[in-house]
CSV table of C-alpha atoms in Angstrom, one decimal:
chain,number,residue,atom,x,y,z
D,1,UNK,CA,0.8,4.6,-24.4
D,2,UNK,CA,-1.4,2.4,-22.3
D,3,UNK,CA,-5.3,3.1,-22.7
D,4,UNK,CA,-7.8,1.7,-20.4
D,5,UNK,CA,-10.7,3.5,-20.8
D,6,UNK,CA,-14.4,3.1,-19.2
D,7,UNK,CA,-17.6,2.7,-20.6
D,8,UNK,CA,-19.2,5.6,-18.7
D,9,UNK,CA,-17.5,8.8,-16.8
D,10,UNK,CA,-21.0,9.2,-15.0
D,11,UNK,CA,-24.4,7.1,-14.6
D,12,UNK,CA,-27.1,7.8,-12.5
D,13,UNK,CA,-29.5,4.3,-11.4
D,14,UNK,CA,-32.3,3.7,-9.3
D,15,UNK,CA,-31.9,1.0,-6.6
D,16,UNK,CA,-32.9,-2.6,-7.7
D,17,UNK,CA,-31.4,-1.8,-11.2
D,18,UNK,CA,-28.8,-4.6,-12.5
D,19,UNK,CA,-26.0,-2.3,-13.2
D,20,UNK,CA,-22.8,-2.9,-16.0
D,21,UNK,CA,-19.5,-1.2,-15.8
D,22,UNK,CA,-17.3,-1.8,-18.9
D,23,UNK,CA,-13.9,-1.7,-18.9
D,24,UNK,CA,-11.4,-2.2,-22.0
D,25,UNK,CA,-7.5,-2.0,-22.1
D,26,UNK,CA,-5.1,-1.7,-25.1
D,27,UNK,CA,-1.9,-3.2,-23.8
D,28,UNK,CA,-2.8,-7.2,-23.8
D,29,UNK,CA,-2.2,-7.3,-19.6
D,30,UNK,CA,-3.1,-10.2,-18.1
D,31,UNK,CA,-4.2,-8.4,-14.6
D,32,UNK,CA,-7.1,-6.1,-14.4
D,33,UNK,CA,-8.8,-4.9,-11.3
D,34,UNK,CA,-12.1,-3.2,-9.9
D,35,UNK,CA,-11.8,-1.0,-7.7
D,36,UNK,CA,-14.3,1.9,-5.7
D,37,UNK,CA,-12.9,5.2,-4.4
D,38,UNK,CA,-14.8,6.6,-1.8
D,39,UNK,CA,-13.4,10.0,0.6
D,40,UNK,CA,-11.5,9.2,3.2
D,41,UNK,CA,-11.4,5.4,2.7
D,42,UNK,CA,-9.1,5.6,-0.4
D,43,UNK,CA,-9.2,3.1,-3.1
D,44,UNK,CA,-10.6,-0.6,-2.4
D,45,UNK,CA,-10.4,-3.6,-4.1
D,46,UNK,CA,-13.5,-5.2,-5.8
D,47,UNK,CA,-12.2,-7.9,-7.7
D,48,UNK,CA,-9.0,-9.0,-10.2
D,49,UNK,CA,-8.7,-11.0,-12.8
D,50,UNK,CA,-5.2,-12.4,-13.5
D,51,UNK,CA,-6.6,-14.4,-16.9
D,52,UNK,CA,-9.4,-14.8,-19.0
D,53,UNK,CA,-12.3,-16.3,-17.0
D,54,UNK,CA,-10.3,-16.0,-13.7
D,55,UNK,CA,-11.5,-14.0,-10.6
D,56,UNK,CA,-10.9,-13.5,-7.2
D,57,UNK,CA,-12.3,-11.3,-4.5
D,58,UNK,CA,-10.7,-8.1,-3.5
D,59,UNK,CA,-11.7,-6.5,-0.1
D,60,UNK,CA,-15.1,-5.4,-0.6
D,61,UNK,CA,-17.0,-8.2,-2.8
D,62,UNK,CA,-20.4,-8.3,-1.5
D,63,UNK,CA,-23.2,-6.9,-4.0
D,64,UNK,CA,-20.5,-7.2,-6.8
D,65,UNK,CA,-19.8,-9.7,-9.7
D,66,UNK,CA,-17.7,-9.8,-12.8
D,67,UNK,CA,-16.9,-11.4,-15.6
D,68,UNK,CA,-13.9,-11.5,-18.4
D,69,UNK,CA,-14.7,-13.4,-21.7
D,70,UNK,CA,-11.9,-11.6,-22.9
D,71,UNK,CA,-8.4,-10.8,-21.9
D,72,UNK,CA,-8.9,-7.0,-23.1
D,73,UNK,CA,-12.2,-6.9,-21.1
D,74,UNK,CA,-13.3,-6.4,-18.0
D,75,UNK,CA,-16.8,-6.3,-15.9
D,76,UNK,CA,-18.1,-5.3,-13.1
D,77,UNK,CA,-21.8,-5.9,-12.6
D,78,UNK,CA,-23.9,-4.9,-9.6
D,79,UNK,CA,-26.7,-7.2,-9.4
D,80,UNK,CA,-29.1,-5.1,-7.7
D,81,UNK,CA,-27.7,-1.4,-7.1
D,82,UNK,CA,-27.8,-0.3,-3.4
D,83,UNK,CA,-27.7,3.5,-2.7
D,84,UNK,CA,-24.3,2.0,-0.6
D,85,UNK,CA,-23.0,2.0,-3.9
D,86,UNK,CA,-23.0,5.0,-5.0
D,87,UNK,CA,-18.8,5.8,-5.6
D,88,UNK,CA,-16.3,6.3,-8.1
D,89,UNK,CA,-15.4,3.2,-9.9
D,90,UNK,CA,-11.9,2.9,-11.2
D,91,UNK,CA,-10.5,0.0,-13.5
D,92,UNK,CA,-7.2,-0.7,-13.7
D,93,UNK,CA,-4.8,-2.8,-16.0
D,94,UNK,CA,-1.4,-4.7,-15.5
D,95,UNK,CA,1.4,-6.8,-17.2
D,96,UNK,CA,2.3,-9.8,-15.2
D,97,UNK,CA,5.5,-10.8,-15.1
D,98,UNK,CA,6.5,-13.6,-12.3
D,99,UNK,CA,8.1,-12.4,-9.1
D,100,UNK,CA,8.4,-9.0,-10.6
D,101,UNK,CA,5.9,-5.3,-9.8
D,102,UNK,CA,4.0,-3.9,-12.5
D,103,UNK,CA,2.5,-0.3,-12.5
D,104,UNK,CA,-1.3,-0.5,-12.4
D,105,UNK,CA,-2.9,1.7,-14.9
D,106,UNK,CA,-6.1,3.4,-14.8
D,107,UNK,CA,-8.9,4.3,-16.5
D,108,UNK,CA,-10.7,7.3,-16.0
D,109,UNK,CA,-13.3,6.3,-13.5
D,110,UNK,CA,-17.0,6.1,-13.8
D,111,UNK,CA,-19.0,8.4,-11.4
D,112,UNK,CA,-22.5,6.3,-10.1
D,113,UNK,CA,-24.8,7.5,-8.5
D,114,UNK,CA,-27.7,5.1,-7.6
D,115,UNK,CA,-31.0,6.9,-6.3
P,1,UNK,CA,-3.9,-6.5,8.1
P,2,UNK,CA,-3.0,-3.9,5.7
P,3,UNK,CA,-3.2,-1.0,7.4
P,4,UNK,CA,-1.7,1.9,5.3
P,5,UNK,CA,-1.8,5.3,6.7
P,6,UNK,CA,-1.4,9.1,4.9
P,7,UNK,CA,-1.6,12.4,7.0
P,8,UNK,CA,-5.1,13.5,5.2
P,9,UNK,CA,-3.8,17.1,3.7
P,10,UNK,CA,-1.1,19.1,3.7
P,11,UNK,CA,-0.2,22.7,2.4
P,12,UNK,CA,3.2,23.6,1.0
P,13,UNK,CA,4.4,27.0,-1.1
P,14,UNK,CA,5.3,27.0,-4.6
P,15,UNK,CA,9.4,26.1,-5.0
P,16,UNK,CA,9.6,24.1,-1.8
P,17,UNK,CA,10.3,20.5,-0.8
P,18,UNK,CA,7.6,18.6,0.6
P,19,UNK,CA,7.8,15.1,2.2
P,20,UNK,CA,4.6,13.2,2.3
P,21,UNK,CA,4.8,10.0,4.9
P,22,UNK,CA,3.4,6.7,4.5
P,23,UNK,CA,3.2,4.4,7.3
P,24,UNK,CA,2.3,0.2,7.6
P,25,UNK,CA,1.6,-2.1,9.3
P,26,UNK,CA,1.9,-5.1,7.4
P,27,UNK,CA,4.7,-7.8,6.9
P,28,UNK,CA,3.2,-8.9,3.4
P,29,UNK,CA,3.8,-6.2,1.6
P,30,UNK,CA,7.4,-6.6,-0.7
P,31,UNK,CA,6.7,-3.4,-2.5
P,32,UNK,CA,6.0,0.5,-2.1
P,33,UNK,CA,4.1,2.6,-5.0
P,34,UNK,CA,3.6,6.0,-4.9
P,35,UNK,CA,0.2,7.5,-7.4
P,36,UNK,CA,-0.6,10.9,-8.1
P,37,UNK,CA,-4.4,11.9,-9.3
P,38,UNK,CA,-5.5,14.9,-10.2
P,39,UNK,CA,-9.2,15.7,-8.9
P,40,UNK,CA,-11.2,14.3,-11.0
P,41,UNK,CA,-8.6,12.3,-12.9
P,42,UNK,CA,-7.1,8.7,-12.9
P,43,UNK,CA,-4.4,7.9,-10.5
P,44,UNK,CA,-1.0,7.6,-12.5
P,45,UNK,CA,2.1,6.0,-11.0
P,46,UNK,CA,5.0,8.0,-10.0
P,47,UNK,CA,7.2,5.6,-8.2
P,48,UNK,CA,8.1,2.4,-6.5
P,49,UNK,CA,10.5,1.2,-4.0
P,50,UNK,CA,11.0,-3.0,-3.7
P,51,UNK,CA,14.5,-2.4,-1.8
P,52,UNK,CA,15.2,0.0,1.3
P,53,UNK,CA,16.3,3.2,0.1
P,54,UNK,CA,16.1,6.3,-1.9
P,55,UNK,CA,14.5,5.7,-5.3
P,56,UNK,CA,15.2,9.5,-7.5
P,57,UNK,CA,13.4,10.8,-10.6
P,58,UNK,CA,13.8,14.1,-11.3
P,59,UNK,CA,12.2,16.3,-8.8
P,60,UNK,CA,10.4,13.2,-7.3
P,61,UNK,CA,12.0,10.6,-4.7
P,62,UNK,CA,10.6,8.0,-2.6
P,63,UNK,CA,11.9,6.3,0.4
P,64,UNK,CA,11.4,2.7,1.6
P,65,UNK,CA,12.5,1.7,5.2
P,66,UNK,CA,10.8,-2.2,5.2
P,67,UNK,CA,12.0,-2.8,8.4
P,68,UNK,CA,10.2,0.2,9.9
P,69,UNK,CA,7.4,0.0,8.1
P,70,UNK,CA,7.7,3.7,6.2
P,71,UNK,CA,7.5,5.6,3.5
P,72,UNK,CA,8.1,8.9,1.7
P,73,UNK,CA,7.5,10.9,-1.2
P,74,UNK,CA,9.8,13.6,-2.0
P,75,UNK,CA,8.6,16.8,-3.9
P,76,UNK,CA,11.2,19.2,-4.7
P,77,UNK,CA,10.5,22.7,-6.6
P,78,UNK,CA,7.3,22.3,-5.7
P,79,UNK,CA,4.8,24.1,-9.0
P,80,UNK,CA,1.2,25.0,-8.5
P,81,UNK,CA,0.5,21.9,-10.8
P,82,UNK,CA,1.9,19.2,-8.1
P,83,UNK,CA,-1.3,20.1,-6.6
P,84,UNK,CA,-3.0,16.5,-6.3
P,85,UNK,CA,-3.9,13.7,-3.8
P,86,UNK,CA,-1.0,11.1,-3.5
P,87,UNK,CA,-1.6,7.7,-2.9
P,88,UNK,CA,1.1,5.4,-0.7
P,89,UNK,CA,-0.1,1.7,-2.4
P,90,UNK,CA,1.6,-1.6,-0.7
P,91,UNK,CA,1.9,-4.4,-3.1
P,92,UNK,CA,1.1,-7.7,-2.1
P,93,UNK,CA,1.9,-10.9,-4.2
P,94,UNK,CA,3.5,-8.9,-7.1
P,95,UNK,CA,-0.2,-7.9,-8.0
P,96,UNK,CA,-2.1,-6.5,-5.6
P,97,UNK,CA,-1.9,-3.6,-4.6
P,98,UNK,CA,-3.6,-2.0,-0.8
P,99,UNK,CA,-4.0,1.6,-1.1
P,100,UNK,CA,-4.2,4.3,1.2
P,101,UNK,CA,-6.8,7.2,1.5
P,102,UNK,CA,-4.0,9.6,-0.1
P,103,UNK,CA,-2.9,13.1,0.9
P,104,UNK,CA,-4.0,15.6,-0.4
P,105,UNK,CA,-1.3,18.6,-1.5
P,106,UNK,CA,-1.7,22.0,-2.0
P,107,UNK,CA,0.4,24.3,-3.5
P,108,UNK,CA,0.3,28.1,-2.6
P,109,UNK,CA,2.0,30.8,-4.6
């Protein structure tokens, strides 16, 4: 079975705090993904990375970075943690195969709440 | 844009059929997924739909009309555990994927 699994299920910061969600998957996918879950507004993407050291934005960018030194990881940093950011963070792996759908699959999520 | 809209909740009764609509407004999109999460859980995939048509596994079937912009998701015997938010997901670009805000189901005895 796939496991992507997160470095936290809950974290509680203070604003200003530079802030690092970890994520790990199994599988050897190329595509990973950030992504926040907030009522009502569904799931939205942070960032992907389709390969080591490769980014791009997602829908929602601003106050985010990241960073993959490794295929099997993936980070998402918050530079300085807003109360705005206070959601549930979802990582998500894929295979990529040209022209063709992969399921995305999750890890657990990590609750933050930023005070 | 990538509009994707869910009805917000609905209720069905235990053994039913319920059909949850998706709805978008897109022409990018060459794919339909279909995610089921648990409160508190991870969303895991259930189905997808590249051509128009009636995808079927087991007591779960979705429905893809490209031209009209519309999905659905089938339940069939509905049991108390189908209980869950489903998320309609376009796919854009064979990797990303747009999601909408879900629907949530509950199940009554």
């Amino acid at each position: 079975d796939v496991k992507v699994t997160q470095s936290s299920r809950y974290l509680v910061k203070r604003t200003g705090e530079k802030v690092f969600l970890e994520c790990v998957q199994d599988m050897d996918h190329e595509n990973m993904f950030w992504y926040r879950q907030d009522p009502g507004l569904g799931l939205r993407l942070i960032y992907f990375s389709y390969d080591v050291k490769m980014k791009e934005k997602g829908d929602i960018p601003e106050g985010y970075s990241v960073s993959r030194e490794k295929k099997e990881r993936f980070s998402l940093i918050l530079e300085s943690a807003s109360t705005n950011q206070t959601s549930m963070y979802l990582c998500a792996s894929s295979q990529y195969r040209d022209r063709v759908y992969n399921e995305q699959f999750f890890g657990p999520g990590t609750r933050l709440t930023v005070l | 844009g990538q509009n994707i809209d869910q009805p917000t909740e609905m209720t069905a009764t235990e053994g039913a059929i319920v059909q949850i609509n998706c709805t978008y407004q897109t022409s990018g999109f060459n794919g339909l997924f279909w995610y089921q999460q648990h409160a508190g859980e991870a969303p895991t995939f259930l189905s997808y739909n590249v051509l128009d048509g009636l995808e079927e596994k087991g007591r779960f079937s979705s429905f893809l009309s490209r031209s009209k912009g519309y999905s659905y998701l089938l339940l069939k015997e509905l049991q108390m555990k189908d209980s869950a938010s489903y998320l309609c997901a376009g796919g854009l670009n064979f990797n990303k994927f747009y999601f909408g805000s879900g629907t949530k189901l509950n199940v009554k005895p």
